[in-house]
XYZ file of C-alpha atoms in Angstrom:
707
model
C 34.339 44.602 133.814
C 34.415 40.958 135.406
C 36.225 38.947 137.801
C 39.311 37.677 136.744
C 42.483 35.512 138.678
C 46.994 36.522 138.558
C 48.981 34.765 140.249
C 46.190 32.366 142.046
C 44.402 35.419 143.228
C 41.219 36.874 142.010
C 40.958 40.954 140.961
C 38.426 42.989 139.353
C 39.943 43.919 135.605
C 37.718 48.145 135.324
C 39.825 48.083 132.080
C 41.383 46.681 129.435
C 45.531 47.328 129.591
C 48.708 45.627 128.994
C 49.662 44.470 132.210
C 46.114 42.414 131.886
C 48.090 39.951 129.809
C 44.877 39.357 128.164
C 45.087 37.540 124.529
C 43.194 39.729 122.740
C 41.198 42.652 123.166
C 38.789 45.174 121.366
C 36.142 45.449 118.072
C 35.344 43.239 116.105
C 33.165 46.143 114.219
C 32.115 48.784 115.319
C 29.812 51.960 112.956
C 30.411 55.031 115.196
C 27.369 55.735 115.702
C 24.403 52.511 116.832
C 26.415 48.947 116.959
C 28.751 48.341 117.395
C 30.837 43.732 118.620
C 34.108 43.331 120.532
C 35.498 40.203 121.958
C 37.593 40.180 125.405
C 40.042 36.417 125.279
C 41.423 36.488 128.899
C 42.912 32.985 129.547
C 40.222 30.827 128.842
C 37.254 33.033 128.957
C 35.601 34.647 125.544
C 33.250 37.125 126.695
C 31.480 39.402 123.881
C 29.686 42.669 124.033
C 27.759 43.565 121.206
C 25.678 46.783 121.522
C 22.602 49.195 119.635
C 21.209 51.588 119.231
C 17.838 51.951 118.630
C 15.852 55.141 117.539
C 13.168 55.213 120.741
C 10.014 55.695 118.646
C 7.822 57.439 120.495
C 9.574 58.322 123.949
C 10.255 61.572 122.696
C 14.219 61.716 123.438
C 17.763 60.313 122.148
C 16.457 56.649 121.999
C 16.892 52.775 123.226
C 20.072 51.405 123.948
C 20.735 47.498 124.490
C 23.719 45.744 125.939
C 24.432 41.173 124.936
C 26.854 39.685 126.782
C 28.153 36.783 126.278
C 29.862 34.342 128.194
C 32.319 31.293 126.721
C 34.979 28.458 127.901
C 36.206 25.617 127.312
C 37.639 24.700 129.508
C 37.869 27.832 133.444
C 37.145 26.730 136.721
C 36.348 30.024 138.830
C 33.501 29.261 141.916
C 33.339 25.704 140.460
C 33.049 27.454 137.295
C 30.542 31.008 138.342
C 32.151 33.203 136.435
C 30.758 36.694 138.147
C 30.817 39.802 135.109
C 29.719 43.628 136.222
C 27.742 45.780 134.911
C 28.111 49.499 135.847
C 25.431 52.966 135.657
C 26.584 56.057 135.854
C 25.847 59.556 136.251
C 28.806 61.928 136.316
C 27.082 65.260 137.260
C 26.314 63.500 140.690
C 22.342 62.588 140.036
C 21.011 60.221 142.607
C 20.438 57.070 140.764
C 17.711 54.832 142.306
C 17.849 50.569 142.673
C 14.856 48.737 142.935
C 15.808 46.400 145.872
C 14.729 43.143 145.911
C 16.898 42.594 142.284
C 18.145 39.539 143.311
C 15.035 37.693 142.428
C 14.650 39.290 138.979
C 13.103 36.425 137.031
C 9.952 37.983 137.301
C 10.632 41.937 136.969
C 13.165 43.133 134.830
C 13.666 46.521 135.985
C 17.194 46.930 138.006
C 17.447 50.414 138.092
C 15.673 53.615 137.479
C 16.269 58.017 137.495
C 15.486 61.344 135.532
C 17.604 63.478 133.509
C 16.093 66.735 131.584
C 17.798 65.740 128.900
C 15.967 62.101 128.703
C 13.235 62.066 130.861
C 12.901 59.179 132.681
C 14.490 55.844 132.180
C 14.810 52.837 133.658
C 17.808 49.902 133.062
C 16.737 46.209 132.536
C 17.659 42.706 132.843
C 16.588 39.702 131.021
C 17.914 36.043 130.782
C 16.958 32.449 129.996
C 20.035 30.975 131.961
C 19.431 31.045 135.409
C 21.288 33.897 136.199
C 22.412 36.038 139.745
C 22.672 39.667 140.669
C 24.148 41.681 143.189
C 23.843 45.512 143.671
C 25.573 47.839 145.069
C 25.489 51.671 144.850
C 28.827 54.514 145.513
C 29.131 58.246 145.633
C 32.130 58.863 143.864
C 33.068 61.956 141.003
C 35.482 59.565 140.303
C 35.040 56.343 137.515
C 38.513 55.965 136.930
C 38.412 54.415 140.626
C 35.340 52.584 140.209
C 37.842 49.306 140.670
C 38.733 50.081 143.945
C 35.478 50.286 145.461
C 34.250 47.692 143.778
C 37.229 45.099 145.832
C 36.632 46.884 148.619
C 32.841 45.794 148.447
C 33.813 42.630 147.903
C 36.765 42.176 150.759
C 34.263 43.010 153.654
C 32.011 41.096 152.062
C 34.429 37.906 151.852
C 35.355 38.764 155.078
C 31.810 38.833 157.446
C 30.200 36.046 154.667
C 32.664 34.192 153.029
C 30.488 34.932 149.542
C 32.109 36.637 146.723
C 29.113 38.993 146.088
C 28.395 42.576 145.693
C 26.500 44.198 149.506
C 23.270 44.251 148.175
C 23.120 48.066 149.828
C 24.200 51.746 148.719
C 25.506 54.311 150.314
C 23.252 57.287 150.652
C 22.604 59.492 147.188
C 24.765 57.222 144.769
C 25.491 58.094 141.387
C 27.127 55.284 140.346
C 25.130 51.363 140.058
C 27.119 47.986 140.189
C 25.739 45.125 139.063
C 27.172 42.194 139.551
C 25.153 38.822 137.167
C 26.743 35.690 138.372
C 26.032 32.127 135.796
C 27.817 29.274 135.229
C 28.806 29.863 131.521
C 27.913 29.949 129.224
C 25.623 31.849 129.688
C 23.742 35.649 127.878
C 22.614 38.315 128.837
C 20.762 41.247 127.430
C 21.030 44.276 129.398
C 18.609 47.314 127.999
C 18.079 51.231 128.649
C 14.730 52.872 127.820
C 14.374 56.365 127.681
C 10.925 58.757 128.130
C 9.276 56.123 130.850
C 7.356 59.300 132.315
C 5.617 58.852 128.853
C 2.501 57.359 128.476
C 2.963 56.223 125.137
C 4.160 53.688 124.033
C 4.152 50.747 126.793
C 7.806 50.478 128.095
C 7.683 46.721 127.987
C 7.218 46.007 124.239
C 10.288 48.840 123.994
C 12.337 46.547 126.754
C 11.249 43.279 124.643
C 11.671 44.696 121.481
C 15.694 44.970 122.846
C 15.765 41.394 124.465
C 16.312 38.026 123.543
C 15.278 37.028 119.973
C 14.693 40.253 118.041
C 17.950 41.839 119.977
C 19.634 38.846 118.240
C 18.088 39.569 114.891
C 18.501 43.394 114.877
C 22.215 42.986 115.552
C 23.113 40.967 112.732
C 21.552 42.599 110.372
C 23.725 45.566 111.769
C 26.486 43.211 111.007
C 25.261 43.057 107.346
C 24.919 46.558 107.057
C 28.622 47.051 108.852
C 29.844 44.680 106.414
C 28.367 45.671 102.813
C 29.397 49.408 104.031
C 32.969 47.666 105.064
C 33.336 47.247 101.213
C 31.738 49.679 100.118
C 34.119 52.460 101.588
C 37.123 50.651 100.947
C 36.537 47.969 98.077
C 38.412 45.646 99.106
C 37.198 42.810 97.647
C 39.756 42.402 94.831
C 42.364 43.844 96.678
C 42.647 41.826 99.588
C 42.756 37.726 101.168
C 40.658 36.658 103.662
C 43.139 37.632 106.299
C 44.087 41.202 105.169
C 39.622 41.652 105.476
C 39.241 40.942 108.941
C 42.179 42.753 109.777
C 41.044 45.823 108.126
C 37.663 45.632 109.627
C 39.299 45.917 113.158
C 41.241 48.283 112.080
C 37.987 50.854 111.326
C 36.063 49.521 113.707
C 39.258 49.964 117.089
C 39.419 53.776 115.218
C 35.686 54.145 115.469
C 35.332 52.451 118.660
C 38.385 54.893 120.420
C 36.729 58.117 119.700
C 35.875 59.320 123.604
C 33.374 62.481 124.705
C 36.413 64.053 126.988
C 35.152 67.458 129.738
C 37.717 69.450 131.412
C 40.914 72.061 132.102
C 44.043 71.975 130.264
C 47.164 73.165 132.334
C 48.977 75.202 130.846
C 52.036 76.986 131.928
C 52.825 80.885 132.272
C 55.475 82.232 130.165
C 58.910 82.389 131.724
C 57.452 81.496 135.237
C 56.764 78.228 134.561
C 59.272 75.646 136.782
C 60.002 72.353 135.132
C 60.869 70.372 137.988
C 58.254 71.647 140.327
C 55.270 71.722 137.582
C 53.290 73.872 139.402
C 53.022 77.962 138.313
C 50.337 76.834 135.585
C 47.216 78.802 134.312
C 43.765 76.590 134.126
C 42.499 76.544 130.627
C 39.045 76.794 130.119
C 36.270 74.167 130.917
C 35.874 72.828 127.635
C 34.126 69.241 124.900
C 36.800 67.129 123.218
C 35.314 64.978 121.024
C 37.850 62.509 120.003
C 39.617 59.413 118.072
C 42.661 58.688 120.549
C 45.942 56.558 119.901
C 45.197 53.439 122.815
C 42.343 53.688 124.790
C 43.923 51.424 126.950
C 47.866 53.388 126.921
C 46.717 57.204 125.994
C 43.366 57.561 126.385
C 43.242 61.101 125.621
C 43.729 63.263 122.347
C 46.376 63.999 120.602
C 46.370 67.078 117.693
C 48.617 65.834 115.059
C 47.372 61.631 116.147
C 43.856 63.207 115.235
C 44.667 64.817 111.679
C 45.991 60.840 110.808
C 42.865 59.211 112.599
C 40.663 61.244 110.106
C 42.191 60.335 107.094
C 40.701 56.741 108.012
C 37.315 58.562 109.588
C 36.416 60.795 107.340
C 35.855 58.048 104.537
C 33.320 56.348 106.540
C 31.666 59.115 108.277
C 31.845 62.190 106.871
C 30.130 64.015 109.438
C 31.559 62.331 112.702
C 34.486 63.232 111.271
C 33.719 67.048 110.743
C 31.976 67.437 114.703
C 35.737 65.846 115.543
C 37.672 68.408 114.009
C 35.198 71.364 114.264
C 35.710 70.107 118.521
C 40.018 70.576 117.639
C 38.959 74.110 116.555
C 36.960 75.300 119.365
C 39.801 74.430 121.351
C 42.356 76.974 119.886
C 43.129 80.221 121.787
C 42.825 84.192 120.859
C 46.578 83.529 119.528
C 45.368 80.436 117.287
C 47.434 77.574 119.788
C 45.842 74.728 119.973
C 47.204 72.527 123.471
C 48.795 69.857 121.350
C 47.433 67.392 124.087
C 44.475 67.247 125.503
C 44.075 65.753 128.875
C 41.077 66.867 130.604
C 39.029 64.741 133.025
C 40.365 62.550 136.137
C 39.986 59.867 134.164
C 41.948 61.087 131.444
C 44.166 62.856 134.057
C 45.195 59.360 136.107
C 46.586 57.959 133.099
C 49.233 60.767 131.698
C 52.636 61.088 133.938
C 53.049 64.795 135.033
C 55.615 65.802 133.122
C 53.402 65.889 130.325
C 50.424 66.976 132.049
C 51.320 71.008 131.606
C 51.052 72.394 128.035
C 53.058 75.523 126.836
C 52.051 77.866 124.501
C 54.874 78.515 122.933
C 54.827 74.988 121.391
C 52.736 73.377 118.020
C 52.358 70.093 117.458
C 52.879 69.158 112.957
C 49.040 70.776 111.239
C 47.484 67.463 110.065
C 44.376 68.422 109.636
C 45.327 69.843 106.358
C 45.795 66.375 105.014
C 42.595 66.102 105.167
C 41.296 69.872 104.468
C 42.664 69.110 101.471
C 41.366 66.077 100.756
C 38.312 67.110 101.684
C 38.468 70.193 98.849
C 39.922 68.212 96.410
C 36.831 65.594 96.775
C 34.356 68.512 95.989
C 35.858 69.383 93.306
C 35.980 66.448 91.337
C 32.568 66.049 92.975
C 33.137 62.648 94.739
C 30.480 63.274 97.676
C 27.118 63.482 97.714
C 24.803 66.425 98.071
C 23.919 66.450 101.651
C 27.834 65.625 102.089
C 29.196 68.637 100.091
C 27.186 71.035 102.035
C 27.881 69.443 105.085
C 31.392 70.601 103.993
C 30.964 73.731 102.371
C 29.491 74.718 105.558
C 31.680 73.298 107.872
C 35.111 74.848 105.621
C 33.772 78.767 105.671
C 32.560 78.646 109.451
C 36.780 77.372 110.142
C 38.343 79.206 107.681
C 39.146 82.026 110.438
C 40.859 79.513 112.513
C 42.118 77.846 110.053
C 43.717 81.309 109.008
C 44.334 82.210 112.977
C 46.511 78.557 113.372
C 48.134 79.441 110.038
C 49.041 82.537 111.327
C 50.233 81.136 114.708
C 52.830 79.215 113.229
C 53.869 82.122 111.012
C 54.541 84.090 112.906
C 55.999 82.131 116.382
C 57.796 79.024 114.923
C 59.599 81.049 112.163
C 63.484 80.784 111.683
C 65.671 83.611 111.264
C 66.288 83.207 107.099
C 63.283 83.927 105.461
C 61.558 80.729 103.997
C 63.005 78.732 107.829
C 60.643 77.240 110.314
C 62.183 75.239 113.377
C 60.340 73.788 115.622
C 59.837 75.673 119.483
C 60.638 73.771 123.068
C 63.158 72.076 122.648
C 65.459 72.259 125.424
C 68.795 73.747 124.809
C 69.767 73.699 128.520
C 69.587 69.660 128.507
C 72.804 67.549 131.178
C 71.394 64.524 130.994
C 69.626 63.701 126.687
C 72.211 62.141 124.770
C 70.572 64.241 121.478
C 67.350 67.126 123.283
C 64.044 66.049 122.212
C 61.707 67.205 119.855
C 58.546 66.728 121.483
C 56.771 69.202 119.432
C 57.684 67.868 116.130
C 55.509 64.842 117.082
C 59.030 62.421 116.102
C 60.347 63.248 120.097
C 63.658 61.891 119.755
C 64.898 61.812 115.835
C 67.965 63.733 115.762
C 68.277 67.407 115.225
C 71.026 69.636 115.907
C 72.822 68.683 118.721
C 72.562 72.191 120.028
C 69.299 73.683 119.870
C 68.969 77.470 119.315
C 66.707 80.190 117.026
C 69.583 79.444 114.466
C 67.636 75.805 113.473
C 66.104 75.053 110.124
C 63.934 72.432 110.070
C 62.744 70.806 106.502
C 59.902 68.675 108.272
C 57.943 71.747 109.466
C 58.812 74.315 106.198
C 57.152 71.112 104.816
C 53.970 71.613 107.205
C 53.879 74.828 106.854
C 53.535 74.438 102.600
C 50.882 71.880 102.875
C 49.086 74.614 105.220
C 49.306 77.825 103.150
C 48.178 75.282 100.206
C 45.438 74.183 101.606
C 44.005 77.633 103.031
C 44.614 78.974 99.382
C 42.916 76.557 97.627
C 39.934 76.847 100.559
C 40.215 80.534 99.995
C 39.269 79.579 95.890
C 36.625 77.424 97.139
C 34.802 80.630 98.211
C 36.746 82.979 95.883
C 37.532 85.087 99.032
C 39.990 87.874 97.521
C 41.395 89.421 100.688
C 45.251 90.175 101.320
C 45.574 86.586 103.788
C 44.186 84.775 99.809
C 47.873 86.667 98.107
C 49.047 85.962 101.255
C 49.208 82.451 101.211
C 49.979 82.075 97.277
C 53.519 84.282 98.367
C 53.668 81.952 100.795
C 52.830 78.566 98.520
C 55.343 80.476 95.971
C 58.273 80.738 98.653
C 58.055 77.621 100.232
C 57.682 75.369 96.794
C 61.014 77.090 95.742
C 63.179 73.975 94.297
C 65.948 76.172 94.897
C 65.231 77.355 97.567
C 64.637 74.373 99.567
C 67.670 72.735 98.640
C 70.078 75.916 99.470
C 68.692 75.488 102.819
C 68.606 71.557 103.255
C 69.664 69.203 100.563
C 73.300 67.692 101.167
C 74.081 67.126 97.574
C 76.540 64.017 98.444
C 74.044 62.469 101.084
C 71.181 63.300 98.031
C 68.822 63.413 101.177
C 67.492 66.962 103.201
C 68.451 67.749 106.169
C 67.581 70.074 108.828
C 70.350 72.705 109.806
C 71.689 74.059 113.584
C 74.106 74.289 115.723
C 75.583 70.816 115.555
C 78.534 68.284 116.211
C 78.284 64.545 116.532
C 80.927 64.276 118.656
C 77.758 63.709 121.240
C 77.591 60.720 124.703
C 76.360 59.837 127.634
C 78.909 59.663 130.195
C 78.534 57.385 133.361
C 79.101 60.048 136.666
C 80.241 58.152 140.174
C 79.257 60.144 142.820
C 76.194 60.421 142.689
C 75.776 56.974 139.770
C 74.302 58.805 136.536
C 74.062 59.448 133.253
C 75.186 62.967 132.499
C 75.727 64.158 128.763
C 79.020 64.889 127.197
C 80.315 67.344 124.961
C 83.664 66.306 122.871
C 84.063 69.153 120.600
C 82.383 72.662 119.468
C 79.500 72.298 117.607
C 78.852 74.596 114.796
C 76.112 75.604 112.241
C 75.478 72.906 108.867
C 73.183 70.513 108.632
C 72.490 67.770 110.654
C 73.577 64.252 109.238
C 71.595 61.665 109.929
C 69.181 59.893 107.684
C 65.090 58.637 108.501
C 62.159 60.407 107.951
C 62.554 64.399 108.448
C 65.068 63.754 105.327
C 62.942 62.511 103.149
C 59.974 65.061 104.022
C 59.922 66.887 100.323
C 59.750 63.543 99.241
C 56.565 63.349 100.604
C 55.281 66.005 99.256
C 56.009 66.163 96.855
C 57.780 69.057 96.419
C 60.768 66.816 94.241
C 60.340 67.766 89.915
C 59.455 64.249 88.647
C 62.473 64.819 86.486
C 65.113 65.716 89.104
C 68.395 63.566 89.491
C 67.287 64.582 93.585
C 64.374 61.900 93.338
C 66.118 59.130 92.304
C 69.209 59.926 95.405
C 65.968 59.286 97.761
C 63.989 56.434 96.030
C 68.426 55.124 96.320
C 67.358 56.114 101.052
C 64.521 54.670 100.500
C 65.170 51.343 98.798
C 68.862 50.486 100.392
C 68.419 47.931 102.865
C 71.794 49.107 105.137
C 69.663 52.842 105.052
C 66.360 52.173 105.849
C 64.834 49.011 103.922
C 62.949 46.090 106.116
C 61.343 43.391 105.199
C 58.525 45.062 107.242
C 58.219 48.254 106.007
C 60.523 51.038 106.452
C 62.965 52.537 109.861
C 62.394 55.664 111.379
C 66.205 56.635 111.140
C 69.120 55.105 108.494
C 70.914 52.081 109.790
C 74.225 54.295 108.936
C 72.915 56.828 112.147
C 75.400 57.403 114.543
C 72.114 57.996 116.805
C 70.424 54.789 115.311
C 68.711 52.543 118.160
C 70.665 55.210 120.366
C 68.979 55.434 124.319
C 68.196 59.322 124.558
C 68.960 59.180 128.317
C 69.633 55.785 131.340
C 65.995 54.910 130.983
C 64.703 56.305 127.788
C 64.973 54.041 125.077
C 64.913 53.994 121.229
C 61.831 55.718 119.681
C 62.162 57.149 116.144
C 65.608 55.759 115.919
C 64.949 53.083 114.398
C 61.741 50.917 115.395
C 58.808 51.206 112.135
C 56.106 53.582 111.931
C 52.625 53.296 110.049
C 52.100 57.426 109.339
C 55.021 57.527 108.034
C 55.749 55.300 106.214
C 52.060 55.715 104.791
C 52.830 59.500 103.309
C 55.893 58.054 101.415
C 53.695 55.422 100.267
C 51.573 57.946 99.518
C 54.644 60.203 97.527
C 55.616 56.831 96.027
C 52.454 56.302 94.477
C 52.397 59.291 93.360
C 56.270 59.676 91.580
C 54.888 55.870 89.956
C 52.179 57.932 87.735
C 53.904 61.142 86.840
C 55.696 61.367 83.299
C 59.535 61.314 83.774
C 62.611 59.038 84.361
C 62.103 56.782 87.505
C 58.914 56.202 87.109
C 58.902 52.289 86.761
C 61.322 52.405 90.048
C 58.989 54.307 92.283
C 56.011 51.897 91.152
C 57.971 48.957 92.252
C 59.707 50.586 95.095
C 56.174 51.100 95.911
C 54.260 47.441 95.368
C 57.316 45.877 97.809
C 56.874 47.995 100.592
C 52.838 48.364 100.516
C 53.451 44.312 100.191
C 56.023 43.736 103.632
C 53.584 46.421 105.523
C 50.339 44.811 105.109
C 52.488 41.308 105.935
C 53.339 42.458 108.884
C 51.099 44.126 110.337
C 48.217 41.357 109.551
C 50.518 38.781 111.021
C 51.163 40.603 113.922
C 47.706 40.492 114.754
C 47.067 36.859 114.117
C 49.557 36.357 116.086
C 49.104 38.489 118.994
C 45.380 39.858 118.304
C 46.729 43.113 118.851
C 47.670 46.562 116.349
C 50.665 48.042 117.472
C 52.025 51.233 118.166
C 55.655 50.177 116.223
C 57.337 47.229 114.931
C 60.627 46.120 114.909
C 62.977 46.719 112.344
C 64.647 43.998 113.110
C 62.440 40.901 113.456
C 59.095 43.115 112.551
C 56.930 42.093 115.782
C 54.950 44.480 117.448
C 55.981 47.155 120.057
C 54.800 50.044 121.935
C 51.636 50.347 123.095
C 49.674 47.463 121.645
C 45.898 48.236 120.998
C 47.146 50.666 118.595
C 45.001 51.471 116.913
C 45.305 55.010 116.099
C 47.731 55.492 112.971
C 48.886 51.947 112.641
C 44.802 51.090 111.545
C 46.275 53.678 108.153
C 47.545 50.078 106.991
C 43.838 50.244 106.118
C 43.766 52.642 103.494
C 47.152 51.302 102.493
C 45.043 47.381 101.954
C 42.168 50.095 99.806
C 45.835 51.812 97.870
C 44.093 55.561 99.083
C 46.325 57.736 99.861
C 46.553 61.436 100.891
């Protein structure tokens, strides 16, 4: 937290967000465990923080940690070049924290605060600097951390009004559970903040441990951790011969921000009661059990919560860096499964996460799913076990995890296989579409993860969704492989085999979803193309108007959904349909751009169309990295398979890979951020910035590592 200036006024920055107009923020390096370095650029100010955790040898508890704050600027004017940084310590269990009252002058005593917890024993917080800094404090009692900036601003405002000074009050509420320290100084300056646990033990001396995590000793440890990060990065991704220096920097930021975005959440989801939930008032829900979730998030400032289908893509990257972190995350998600095998697709746990979510998206519906992308990761792990790619320790951990997780993975599969099935054997459709909507041009399919991608105009139980069919084949194939790994002879093992046989049957797939004229696979449902949004005058609003009676048919929209069988490698390498898929992908009038493959064909009637008066096109044109990664993976596969289209697949693969990397690197260099999506006309980043969720897959594209 720090004081910034906007429109000529002081204000407290508590979190980094798009509205702050920061030039840059994010992790330059992060190893996911005990080291990180980040850079924030705010106007002319550069704030750098480095984090280090030590084992705290002798403490008998969880270890010690240090935070280094570096402030730099070539030209920055605030209180005659004085800058104010706010560091806070909070106890979410509302255990009282104790502050040293005389910390206004800390030159002879670096102690800031003390306390005790059962998990870590006694603890102390210290601050050390040689730059003549001034320190003030305030203590607050509040159950919520996300309102902390308001509390700090109120305290500062009262001080300015009473004494004309911009500093905290050096006072505390009764029984505070949050302590905020204001560090003020002329820039440039540096300060080290150190936390030591187990201080109620006699040995080793606390002073020695504090000194080992400050000053020159901290500098040396941070430099060594940075070298370790560099070595591990090259070991994991082997980019030295595949990428230039700019791409390497972007790749390190991709893995750093992915790991730095991992968080711990605790709370209760809100679950609708079937048949009783009121969509308009968002009431009549029940609370899920209190649960914890360790998860990566798509974007800490915009989407600071767990998303089920995003997480599978996150883990494609994370497991290659640290398999143990990845298995821990997947395990936490599986622990959120209910007795029916359903997992809520968005995890909004705790008041802080809830404060960032629009009301319409809070309540989760137990009839609705989300793509089971964890099977992408599990398939890779099983394949790696078969090929002896892991160390003995890693293999034991993976095998132990898979054996324990198998019963839940089965339950998850059976939930899909009983609740999302269509009328025809081997067909599936995403539940949760609104068949009563009067304002959406095409009813959204949020459960598919592809939101406004056009499906059948009139949702019904007659629908067949080609992407869900492909996800189910992946899930069945992965579960069958795990069952065989443990030589599980069971009814379920045979069931997976029969499901695989049915869903991989090329003729049945073509009968259900292929349009031979397009050479593309389409959804099937009750559909008409003659739907529009018409302006109504009383009151003024856009209302959906249907100009012809829909009929059961294939839904003729080329885009990501229509090439799912290609992404799933279901199409034989010698089939003429594969050539048609390559035509669709490489055609500039359809999906090809200089920046990646767009989500919906330029020839589609809904290309870049608003879905409501205010809902801008989302999956109707812009370029998304997760789907481009899966398409590249398929191209890479077909470029190595014997067949008449092998060389063409290789050419398209090389060109697409080059376009994606170049555009992401260029955007990062120009803006300092990874973006949620990229404009198909200009290549510019769109949507949320600092979106280091699946956009970070660009690192695997650089490394040419595919699922």
